[in-house]
Amino acid sequence: ARLNFFFSMAPETLHLIAWIGVGTALMAATIALVQTDIKKVLAYSTVSQLGYMFLGVGVGGYAAAIFHLMTHAFFKACLFLGSGSVIHAMGGEQDMRKMGGLKDYMPTTFWTFAVSVLAIAGTPLTAGFFSKDEILAAAFHANRAVWALLLLGAFMTAFYTFRMIFLAFLGAPRMSKEVAHHVHESPPTMTVMSLSGSKPAFCKRRTAARCCEPPNVVVPNTLPLRSLRDFTSGLVTSQKRFFLRLWETTLAGNSARSMARMIVPTLLIA
């Protein structure tokens, strides 16, 4: 995203990045749909969300991609903290088919996990809704086929995340009586981190966009050629200045120490 002025000059490359992003988002989402390991669901979900970010860059939504990167960092961190809390309470068990009913045993973990699930599913008024909506809007204006596939991926994200919370926290307990006897809420050293991670799942759109949007974001095909020309000419000028000073120092017969005093500041300035 920081090199948007380069990518904007190559629309074919952006098109390829967009299709790679949507392919990654869909493939990882379909894998997450059938996982029974709670951490594997989150791992493939992370890959899928990275596909969203790459697709955002591919359709010219550079600020939206960075915005989703920022919001996703918080609610996915909270989800991993919650899954770690569940695994800790279950004595190392990660199979969601052997869980169920953990809401009554672990209310703090459940509610922080639920908030993060709402965010990653794109529920309105959550951070994930605003960041995903920006990427979907950019895809809608760039390529309707990409937008339709991405929308399908968003529905799959909502499905496997709610499936995860239903299997782990709701319904009748499916663990053995011995495990159920030892299930307990995690200590404050774990739950406090989950609480702090769930708070950024809700944000004001205007405030979050102002924090995440990079300066001078350029829309594809609107970057003047003068910007790239000025960039390359400035780079060439600095290199010419460096080699000219190096040549003058060599001819003057200065010592190696004097040459080093000249080279290092020049490299830092360039």
Rosetta silent file (secondary structure, phi, psi, omega in degrees, C-alpha in Angstrom):
SEQUENCE: ARLNFFFSMAPETLHLIAWIGVGTALMAATIALVQTDIKKVLAYSTVSQLGYMFLGVGVGGYAAAIFHLMTHAFFKACLFLGSGSVIHAMGGEQDMRKMGGLKDYMPTTFWTFAVSVLAIAGTPLTAGFFSKDEILAAAFHANRAVWALLLLGAFMTAFYTFRMIFLAFLGAPRMSKEVAHHVHESPPTMTVMSLSGSKPAFCKRRTAARCCEPPNVVVPNTLPLRSLRDFTSGLVTSQKRFFLRLWETTLAGNSARSMARMIVPTLLIA
SCORE:     score description
SCORE:     0.000 S_00000001
   1 L     0.000  -32.165  178.477    0.000    0.000    0.000 S_00000001
   2 L   -69.516  -22.757  178.018    2.903    2.374    0.625 S_00000001
   3 L  -101.831   34.838 -177.337    4.047    1.803   -2.967 S_00000001
   4 H   -62.110  -29.165 -179.795    0.617    2.552   -4.412 S_00000001
   5 H   -68.437  -25.205  174.281    2.103    5.067   -6.855 S_00000001
   6 H   -77.648  -48.699 -177.784    4.092    2.218   -8.454 S_00000001
   7 H   -65.502  -30.565  179.508    1.240   -0.272   -8.579 S_00000001
   8 L   -65.538  -19.062  177.549   -1.123    2.343   -9.973 S_00000001
   9 L   -83.552   -7.162 -177.718    1.081    2.466  -13.053 S_00000001
  10 L  -128.440   78.822 -177.901    0.524   -1.243  -13.721 S_00000001
  11 H   -62.061  -28.750  177.460   -3.232   -1.977  -13.865 S_00000001
  12 H   -65.158  -39.282  177.877   -2.556   -5.508  -15.156 S_00000001
  13 H   -65.760  -41.621  177.121   -0.552   -6.253  -12.014 S_00000001
  14 H   -61.614  -39.075  178.601   -3.321   -4.853   -9.824 S_00000001
  15 H   -62.101  -42.507  178.915   -5.820   -7.069  -11.663 S_00000001
  16 H   -65.317  -42.507  179.109   -3.665  -10.131  -10.947 S_00000001
  17 H   -61.583  -39.702 -179.836   -3.280   -9.173   -7.275 S_00000001
  18 H   -62.680  -44.357 -178.597   -7.054   -8.797   -6.965 S_00000001
  19 H   -71.015  -34.071  174.452   -7.751  -12.281   -8.347 S_00000001
  20 H   -65.070  -40.111  178.895   -5.029  -13.829   -6.173 S_00000001
  21 H   -64.028  -45.581 -178.980   -6.588  -12.108   -3.164 S_00000001
  22 H   -69.435  -34.233  176.265  -10.115  -13.316   -3.882 S_00000001
  23 H   -64.916  -41.738  177.959   -8.837  -16.832   -4.580 S_00000001
  24 H   -64.489  -43.749 -179.197   -6.956  -16.868   -1.279 S_00000001
  25 H   -61.837  -42.944 -178.215   -9.967  -15.546    0.638 S_00000001
  26 H   -73.133  -43.172 -177.832  -12.317  -18.171   -0.808 S_00000001
  27 H   -62.690  -47.668 -179.583   -9.958  -21.137   -0.592 S_00000001
  28 H   -66.311  -33.946  179.339   -9.022  -20.520    3.045 S_00000001
  29 H   -67.238  -40.021  178.867  -12.667  -19.876    3.961 S_00000001
  30 H   -66.003  -33.354  176.590  -13.793  -23.195    2.477 S_00000001
  31 H   -69.094  -40.734 -179.786  -11.101  -25.000    4.476 S_00000001
  32 H   -65.328  -24.809 -178.084  -12.154  -23.241    7.690 S_00000001
  33 H   -61.612  -30.063 -171.419  -15.749  -24.386    7.121 S_00000001
  34 L  -112.502    7.552 -179.674  -14.916  -28.027    7.868 S_00000001
  35 L   -77.686  145.655  175.698  -12.258  -27.745   10.565 S_00000001
  36 L  -110.106  -14.502  175.787  -12.931  -29.191   14.014 S_00000001
  37 E   -82.939  124.514 -174.065   -9.791  -27.854   15.700 S_00000001
  38 H   -63.137  -34.375  179.911  -10.618  -24.422   17.159 S_00000001
  39 H   -77.008  -30.957  176.871   -7.153  -23.031   16.446 S_00000001
  40 H   -68.437  -35.007  175.582   -7.131  -24.323   12.874 S_00000001
  41 H   -59.070  -45.131 -179.362  -10.392  -22.500   12.208 S_00000001
  42 H   -70.060  -33.747  179.962   -8.752  -19.259   13.330 S_00000001
  43 H   -66.215  -48.057  178.635   -5.558  -20.001   11.387 S_00000001
  44 H   -69.221  -29.470  174.866   -7.375  -20.509    8.079 S_00000001
  45 H   -63.589  -38.478  177.568   -9.563  -17.527    8.897 S_00000001
  46 H   -62.386  -43.314  177.658   -6.423  -15.400    9.139 S_00000001
  47 H   -61.307  -41.657  179.579   -5.302  -16.551    5.690 S_00000001
  48 H   -62.620  -42.988 -179.811   -8.745  -15.728    4.327 S_00000001
  49 H   -68.802  -30.281  173.338   -8.673  -12.210    5.788 S_00000001
  50 H   -64.078  -34.426  174.271   -5.214  -11.646    4.303 S_00000001
  51 H   -61.571  -38.583  175.809   -6.828  -12.409    0.964 S_00000001
  52 H   -59.687  -42.685 -177.880   -9.287   -9.583    1.644 S_00000001
  53 H   -65.392  -43.169  178.811   -6.408   -7.190    2.266 S_00000001
  54 H   -66.023  -37.789  177.463   -4.614   -8.155   -0.943 S_00000001
  55 H   -64.282  -38.164  176.811   -7.843   -7.826   -2.876 S_00000001
  56 H   -59.426  -41.185  176.160   -8.314   -4.354   -1.405 S_00000001
  57 H   -66.129  -40.049 -176.691   -4.901   -3.364   -2.750 S_00000001
  58 H   -65.934  -28.261  179.528   -5.689   -4.983   -6.112 S_00000001
  59 L   -98.289    9.246  176.112   -8.846   -2.921   -6.636 S_00000001
  60 L    90.779    2.738  178.900   -7.206    0.340   -5.569 S_00000001
  61 L   -89.655   66.498 -175.626   -8.583    0.462   -2.026 S_00000001
  62 H   -63.156  -44.612  179.228   -5.230    0.995   -0.382 S_00000001
  63 H   -65.359  -37.834  179.341   -6.636    2.789    2.667 S_00000001
  64 H   -65.019  -38.386  179.441   -9.341    0.126    3.039 S_00000001
  65 H   -64.727  -43.701  177.941   -6.727   -2.653    2.984 S_00000001
  66 H   -67.645  -37.022  177.605   -4.668   -0.970    5.718 S_00000001
  67 H   -60.874  -45.563  179.935   -7.859   -0.253    7.652 S_00000001
  68 H   -68.413  -34.752  175.011   -8.836   -3.940    7.565 S_00000001
  69 H   -59.585  -41.212 -178.146   -5.300   -4.930    8.536 S_00000001
  70 H   -69.957  -48.655 -178.023   -5.601   -2.718   11.612 S_00000001
  71 H   -67.374  -40.246 -179.056   -9.060   -3.847   12.709 S_00000001
  72 H   -63.193  -33.449  179.800   -8.343   -7.507   11.972 S_00000001
  73 H   -59.083  -37.990 -176.428   -5.240   -7.391   14.168 S_00000001
  74 H   -78.348  -52.684 -175.005   -7.368   -6.606   17.228 S_00000001
  75 H   -74.741  -24.576  175.189  -10.352   -8.903   16.890 S_00000001
  76 H   -75.048  -35.067  174.521   -8.274  -11.827   15.613 S_00000001
  77 H   -61.788  -40.811  177.964   -5.865  -11.401   18.529 S_00000001
  78 H   -65.030  -37.100  178.181   -8.872  -11.499   20.868 S_00000001
  79 H   -65.553  -42.497  178.138  -10.125  -14.670   19.145 S_00000001
  80 H   -66.607  -37.632  175.937   -6.769  -16.401   19.581 S_00000001
  81 H   -63.652  -41.006  178.409   -6.646  -15.311   23.227 S_00000001
  82 H   -65.657  -40.338  177.916  -10.149  -16.709   23.702 S_00000001
  83 H   -65.694  -36.899  175.932   -9.257  -20.003   22.038 S_00000001
  84 H   -64.641  -37.064  176.348   -6.201  -20.251   24.281 S_00000001
  85 H   -63.938  -40.674  178.979   -8.418  -19.670   27.297 S_00000001
  86 H   -65.326  -46.067 -179.524  -10.744  -22.458   26.128 S_00000001
  87 H   -62.674  -38.868  177.152   -7.870  -24.877   25.511 S_00000001
  88 H   -61.768  -43.467 -179.277   -6.446  -24.038   28.942 S_00000001
  89 H   -69.850  -30.467 -178.048   -9.787  -24.764   30.600 S_00000001
  90 L   -87.878    6.661  178.266  -10.238  -27.999   28.641 S_00000001
  91 L    70.938   31.750  178.122   -6.852  -29.339   29.683 S_00000001
  92 L    97.705   -2.396  179.864   -5.310  -29.052   26.215 S_00000001
  93 L   -75.418  131.263 -178.979   -8.314  -30.291   24.205 S_00000001
  94 L  -118.582   -4.124 -179.012   -8.778  -28.425   20.892 S_00000001
  95 E   -79.966  116.401 -177.867  -11.496  -30.511   19.236 S_00000001
  96 H   -67.036  -20.739  178.136  -14.718  -28.480   19.219 S_00000001
  97 H   -68.727  -16.601  179.047  -16.762  -31.690   18.974 S_00000001
  98 H  -105.814   19.899  179.395  -15.690  -32.446   22.552 S_00000001
  99 L  -112.150 -138.801  179.747  -16.706  -29.044   23.922 S_00000001
 100 L    98.478  141.203  177.185  -20.109  -27.370   24.228 S_00000001
 101 L    69.519   16.856 -177.436  -21.820  -25.511   27.040 S_00000001
 102 H   -74.716  -11.194  179.345  -18.701  -23.544   27.997 S_00000001
 103 H   -59.343  -38.798 -178.488  -20.691  -20.324   28.271 S_00000001
 104 H   -72.583  -28.927 -179.091  -21.842  -21.263   31.771 S_00000001
 105 H   -86.002  -32.448 -171.912  -18.325  -22.157   32.898 S_00000001
 106 L  -132.489   70.791 -176.093  -16.449  -19.284   31.208 S_00000001
 107 H   -65.758  -38.963 -179.492  -18.708  -16.217   30.889 S_00000001
 108 H   -65.919  -45.873  177.526  -15.908  -13.659   30.468 S_00000001
 109 H   -61.873  -39.633 -178.839  -14.195  -15.679   27.759 S_00000001
 110 H   -62.930  -48.152 -174.915  -17.542  -16.251   26.036 S_00000001
 111 H   -70.298  -38.103  175.606  -18.529  -12.602   25.826 S_00000001
 112 H   -66.820  -37.563  176.999  -15.118  -11.379   24.650 S_00000001
 113 H   -65.708  -41.487 -178.806  -15.065  -14.208   22.092 S_00000001
 114 H   -65.011  -40.428  178.408  -18.606  -13.345   20.971 S_00000001
 115 H   -61.134  -42.892 -179.803  -17.733   -9.668   20.446 S_00000001
 116 H   -68.945  -35.379  176.146  -14.772  -10.632   18.262 S_00000001
 117 H   -63.890  -41.964  176.753  -16.902  -13.104   16.293 S_00000001
 118 H   -60.958  -38.080 -178.453  -19.414  -10.332   15.600 S_00000001
 119 H   -68.790  -47.017 -176.984  -16.571   -8.104   14.397 S_00000001
 120 H   -71.491  -25.639  177.129  -14.966  -10.607   12.029 S_00000001
 121 L   -76.899   -9.869  177.962  -18.387  -11.586   10.671 S_00000001
 122 L    82.684   30.903  177.877  -18.974   -7.965    9.667 S_00000001
 123 L   -66.594  136.630 -179.528  -21.885   -7.216   11.986 S_00000001
 124 L   -53.480  145.840 -179.209  -22.999   -3.552   11.667 S_00000001
 125 L    76.132    4.666  173.938  -21.434   -1.060   14.092 S_00000001
 126 L  -101.479  163.014 -179.131  -18.352   -3.247   14.556 S_00000001
 127 H   -63.100  -39.119  179.878  -14.855   -2.458   13.309 S_00000001
 128 H   -64.331  -31.686  177.372  -14.888   -5.442   10.955 S_00000001
 129 H   -63.843  -46.350 -177.224  -18.081   -4.194    9.324 S_00000001
 130 H   -67.354  -43.015 -177.599  -16.581   -0.825    8.434 S_00000001
 131 H   -70.807  -41.273  177.009  -13.263   -2.198    7.146 S_00000001
 132 H   -66.227  -38.441 -179.695  -14.864   -5.020    5.115 S_00000001
 133 H   -61.835  -37.595  178.347  -17.473   -2.645    3.754 S_00000001
 134 H   -64.892  -41.076  179.153  -14.750   -0.358    2.413 S_00000001
 135 H   -67.774  -42.567  178.682  -13.074   -3.270    0.591 S_00000001
 136 H   -63.583  -37.825  178.335  -16.400   -4.507   -0.795 S_00000001
 137 H   -65.503  -42.115  177.953  -17.259   -1.007   -1.992 S_00000001
 138 H   -64.427  -39.866  178.570  -13.918   -0.690   -3.774 S_00000001
 139 H   -67.420  -35.617  179.779  -14.409   -4.130   -5.366 S_00000001
 140 H   -62.257  -39.449 -179.166  -17.954   -3.222   -6.457 S_00000001
 141 H   -79.979  -21.038 -177.037  -16.690   -0.219   -8.413 S_00000001
 142 H   -92.533  -46.750 -174.260  -13.706   -2.079   -9.859 S_00000001
 143 L  -157.445  114.596 -175.884  -15.027   -5.525  -10.840 S_00000001
 144 H   -67.007  -33.195  179.383  -18.517   -6.905  -10.155 S_00000001
 145 H   -65.587  -43.930  177.122  -17.355  -10.540  -10.462 S_00000001
 146 H   -62.510  -41.010  179.240  -14.676  -10.020   -7.819 S_00000001
 147 H   -61.807  -43.427 -179.769  -17.211   -8.254   -5.616 S_00000001
 148 H   -63.351  -43.085  178.755  -19.694  -11.156   -5.873 S_00000001
 149 H   -66.293  -38.405  179.044  -17.047  -13.729   -4.957 S_00000001
 150 H   -67.118  -37.362  177.063  -15.835  -11.583   -2.079 S_00000001
 151 H   -64.244  -38.790  174.703  -19.398  -11.219   -0.809 S_00000001
 152 H   -60.866  -42.244  177.279  -19.701  -15.011   -0.877 S_00000001
 153 H   -62.724  -34.643  178.010  -16.505  -15.211    1.155 S_00000001
 154 H   -65.540  -39.039  177.099  -17.965  -12.773    3.695 S_00000001
 155 H   -66.729  -38.554  177.903  -20.980  -15.044    4.198 S_00000001
 156 H   -65.944  -36.356  176.653  -18.687  -18.043    4.634 S_00000001
 157 H   -60.504  -46.076  178.095  -16.688  -16.102    7.235 S_00000001
 158 H   -62.004  -38.154 -177.586  -19.850  -15.434    9.205 S_00000001
 159 H   -65.927  -51.234 -174.732  -20.861  -19.110    8.923 S_00000001
 160 H   -74.150  -24.255  177.033  -17.655  -20.719   10.202 S_00000001
 161 H   -74.773  -41.674  176.964  -17.146  -18.185   12.997 S_00000001
 162 H   -70.498  -33.161  173.457  -20.674  -18.639   14.361 S_00000001
 163 H   -59.698  -39.996  179.953  -20.302  -22.408   13.901 S_00000001
 164 H   -63.711  -44.581 -177.789  -17.205  -22.179   16.063 S_00000001
 165 H   -73.002  -32.157  176.842  -18.943  -20.304   18.874 S_00000001
 166 H   -67.328  -43.230 -178.658  -22.007  -22.600   18.745 S_00000001
 167 H   -68.721  -37.222 -173.785  -19.883  -25.749   18.968 S_00000001
 168 H   -85.360  -42.007 -168.689  -17.601  -24.490   21.730 S_00000001
 169 H  -109.053  -25.062 -174.091  -19.808  -22.375   23.975 S_00000001
 170 L  -109.345  172.784 -179.906  -23.472  -23.216   23.359 S_00000001
 171 L    81.172 -171.435 -179.598  -25.555  -26.373   23.478 S_00000001
 172 L   -81.018  144.874  177.528  -25.163  -29.311   25.806 S_00000001
 173 L   -61.325  134.949 -179.994  -21.686  -30.177   27.183 S_00000001
 174 L  -115.978    4.891  177.764  -20.036  -32.949   25.168 S_00000001
 175 L   -83.299  166.290  178.273  -16.852  -33.377   27.195 S_00000001
 176 L   -68.703  161.684 -179.569  -16.280  -36.213   29.637 S_00000001
 177 H   -63.119  -33.166  179.615  -17.370  -35.844   33.252 S_00000001
 178 H   -67.066  -43.543  178.626  -13.760  -35.690   34.374 S_00000001
 179 H   -67.858  -42.418 -179.717  -12.959  -32.814   32.038 S_00000001
 180 H   -60.708  -30.391 -179.916  -16.227  -31.032   32.911 S_00000001
 181 H   -68.579  -28.653 -176.554  -15.274  -31.206   36.579 S_00000001
 182 H   -99.819   -5.046  179.878  -12.060  -29.263   35.929 S_00000001
 183 L   -66.332  132.080 -178.190  -13.442  -26.677   33.459 S_00000001
 184 L  -153.814  162.645  175.663  -13.094  -23.185   34.930 S_00000001
 185 L   -68.698  145.447 -179.379  -12.717  -19.566   33.894 S_00000001
 186 L   -69.363  156.147  179.792   -9.186  -18.497   33.067 S_00000001
 187 L   -67.444  164.154 -178.783   -7.264  -16.339   35.559 S_00000001
 188 H   -57.362  -27.233  178.788   -7.226  -12.524   35.206 S_00000001
 189 H   -61.552  -22.295  178.005   -3.804  -12.668   33.553 S_00000001
 190 H  -101.549  -41.965 -175.449   -5.578  -14.172   30.525 S_00000001
 191 H   -71.950  -31.392  179.335   -9.057  -12.625   30.640 S_00000001
 192 H   -63.373  -39.778  177.743   -7.810   -9.045   31.057 S_00000001
 193 H   -64.410  -38.294  177.935   -5.941   -9.342   27.756 S_00000001
 194 H   -65.747  -40.468  178.339   -9.091  -10.640   26.070 S_00000001
 195 H   -63.183  -42.251  179.666  -11.114   -7.728   27.456 S_00000001
 196 H   -69.338  -29.226  178.835   -8.569   -5.199   26.195 S_00000001
 197 H   -79.399  -24.606 -178.592   -8.521   -6.865   22.783 S_00000001
 198 H   -81.201  -22.452 -177.981  -12.310   -6.914   22.399 S_00000001
 199 H   -61.779  -45.238  179.270  -12.768   -3.173   22.998 S_00000001
 200 H   -68.759   -3.057  177.332  -11.317   -2.045   19.607 S_00000001
 201 H   -65.669  -23.592  174.245  -13.791   -4.405   17.879 S_00000001
 202 L  -109.523  131.191 -177.928  -16.235   -1.504   18.105 S_00000001
 203 L  -151.524  160.567  172.325  -15.070    1.805   16.672 S_00000001
 204 L   -83.960  130.635 -174.279  -16.288    5.011   15.139 S_00000001
 205 H   -58.996  -45.012 -175.526  -15.854    4.855   11.398 S_00000001
 206 H   -66.126  -41.371  179.944  -14.649    8.419   11.015 S_00000001
 207 H   -66.186  -45.511 -178.220  -12.089    8.133   13.828 S_00000001
 208 H   -65.867  -40.808 -179.668  -10.756    4.758   12.665 S_00000001
 209 H   -65.423  -37.026  179.824  -10.490    5.823    9.040 S_00000001
 210 H   -65.896  -34.055 -179.446   -8.602    8.954   10.050 S_00000001
 211 H   -76.651  -33.655 -171.097   -6.097    6.856   12.010 S_00000001
 212 H   -97.449  -20.409 -174.793   -5.624    4.158    9.390 S_00000001
 213 L   -74.094  125.830  178.585   -5.782    6.025    6.116 S_00000001
 214 L   -72.857  151.636 -179.135   -2.317    6.674    4.690 S_00000001
 215 L   -69.055  146.481  174.870   -1.584   10.200    3.497 S_00000001
 216 L    56.448   48.559  177.188   -1.999   11.050   -0.171 S_00000001
 217 L   -68.750  132.858 -173.870   -3.738    7.814   -1.136 S_00000001
 218 L  -110.079  131.058  175.864   -3.827    7.586   -4.922 S_00000001
 219 L   -82.868  141.661 -179.699   -6.627    5.975   -6.907 S_00000001
 220 L   -53.652  143.258  177.050   -5.473    3.848   -9.892 S_00000001
 221 L    69.253   10.361  176.092   -5.126    5.663  -13.198 S_00000001
 222 L  -115.791   -0.629 -179.584   -5.263    9.086  -11.521 S_00000001
 223 L   -77.928  122.801  177.796   -1.574    9.405  -10.601 S_00000001
 224 L   -67.791  144.420 -179.376    0.127   12.051  -12.753 S_00000001
 225 H   -63.925  -22.891 -179.143    3.205   10.867  -14.570 S_00000001
 226 H   -61.110  -32.197 -178.485    5.062   13.838  -13.175 S_00000001
 227 H   -64.230  -46.357  179.212    5.103   12.186   -9.719 S_00000001
 228 H   -67.079  -37.908  179.881    6.962    9.111  -10.947 S_00000001
 229 H   -65.282  -42.955  178.821    9.263   11.269  -13.083 S_00000001
 230 H   -64.559  -37.902 -179.852   10.108   13.510  -10.137 S_00000001
 231 H   -63.647  -48.248 -178.083   10.756   10.471   -7.952 S_00000001
 232 H   -68.528  -39.062 -179.830   13.183    8.853  -10.407 S_00000001
 233 H   -66.371  -37.992  177.135   14.939   12.113  -11.248 S_00000001
 234 H   -65.476  -37.404  178.001   15.438   12.867   -7.554 S_00000001
 235 H   -65.844  -44.807 -179.755   16.880    9.404   -6.994 S_00000001
 236 H   -64.437  -40.207 -179.724   19.251    9.722   -9.941 S_00000001
 237 H   -62.090  -43.281  179.855   20.336   13.206   -8.806 S_00000001
 238 H   -64.794  -37.537  178.461   21.201   11.975   -5.307 S_00000001
 239 H   -68.622  -39.830  177.143   23.212    9.079   -6.741 S_00000001
 240 H   -61.482  -42.437 -179.784   25.071   11.397   -9.099 S_00000001
 241 H   -62.723  -39.255 -179.398   25.896   13.704   -6.183 S_00000001
 242 H   -64.884  -50.283 -177.324   27.219   10.769   -4.162 S_00000001
 243 H   -69.142  -29.643  176.422   29.513    9.393   -6.891 S_00000001
 244 H   -66.133  -44.394  178.268   30.726   12.887   -7.776 S_00000001
 245 H   -66.379  -36.952  177.706   31.801   13.540   -4.194 S_00000001
 246 H   -63.671  -42.240  179.544   33.383   10.099   -4.034 S_00000001
 247 H   -65.552  -42.549  179.695   35.362   10.786   -7.226 S_00000001
 248 H   -64.401  -38.820  178.770   36.511   14.190   -5.985 S_00000001
 249 H   -65.523  -39.470  179.750   37.647   12.680   -2.688 S_00000001
 250 H   -65.439  -43.809  179.379   39.607    9.964   -4.486 S_00000001
 251 H   -65.306  -33.436 -178.135   41.369   12.451   -6.739 S_00000001
 252 H   -73.934  -12.672  177.042   42.206   14.643   -3.800 S_00000001
 253 L    74.939   29.429  179.402   44.053   11.737   -2.171 S_00000001
 254 L   -71.176  164.644 -179.867   42.241   11.913    1.149 S_00000001
 255 L   -76.090  168.265  178.991   42.623    9.158    3.705 S_00000001
 256 H   -63.664  -32.880  179.556   40.179    6.315    4.165 S_00000001
 257 H   -66.785  -40.753  178.122   38.874    7.942    7.342 S_00000001
 258 H   -65.262  -38.760  178.383   37.999   11.154    5.506 S_00000001
 259 H   -64.506  -40.361  179.533   36.269    9.156    2.785 S_00000001
 260 H   -65.004  -38.681  178.016   34.197    7.293    5.364 S_00000001
 261 H   -64.126  -25.886  178.604   33.160   10.587    6.981 S_00000001
 262 H   -84.327  -39.713 -172.893   31.904   11.708    3.580 S_00000001
 263 H   -70.815  -45.562 -173.002   30.175    8.476    2.485 S_00000001
 264 H   -62.025  -48.759  177.935   28.118    7.729    5.583 S_00000001
 265 H   -62.943  -32.969 -179.962   26.270   11.101    5.806 S_00000001
 266 H   -66.371  -42.042  178.612   25.618   11.017    2.063 S_00000001
 267 H   -64.775  -37.774  179.961   24.002    7.578    2.254 S_00000001
 268 H   -67.609  -38.783  179.591   21.841    8.699    5.163 S_00000001
 269 H   -69.694  -41.573 -178.700   20.649   11.794    3.299 S_00000001
 270 L   -66.203    0.000    0.000   19.998    9.878    0.080 S_00000001
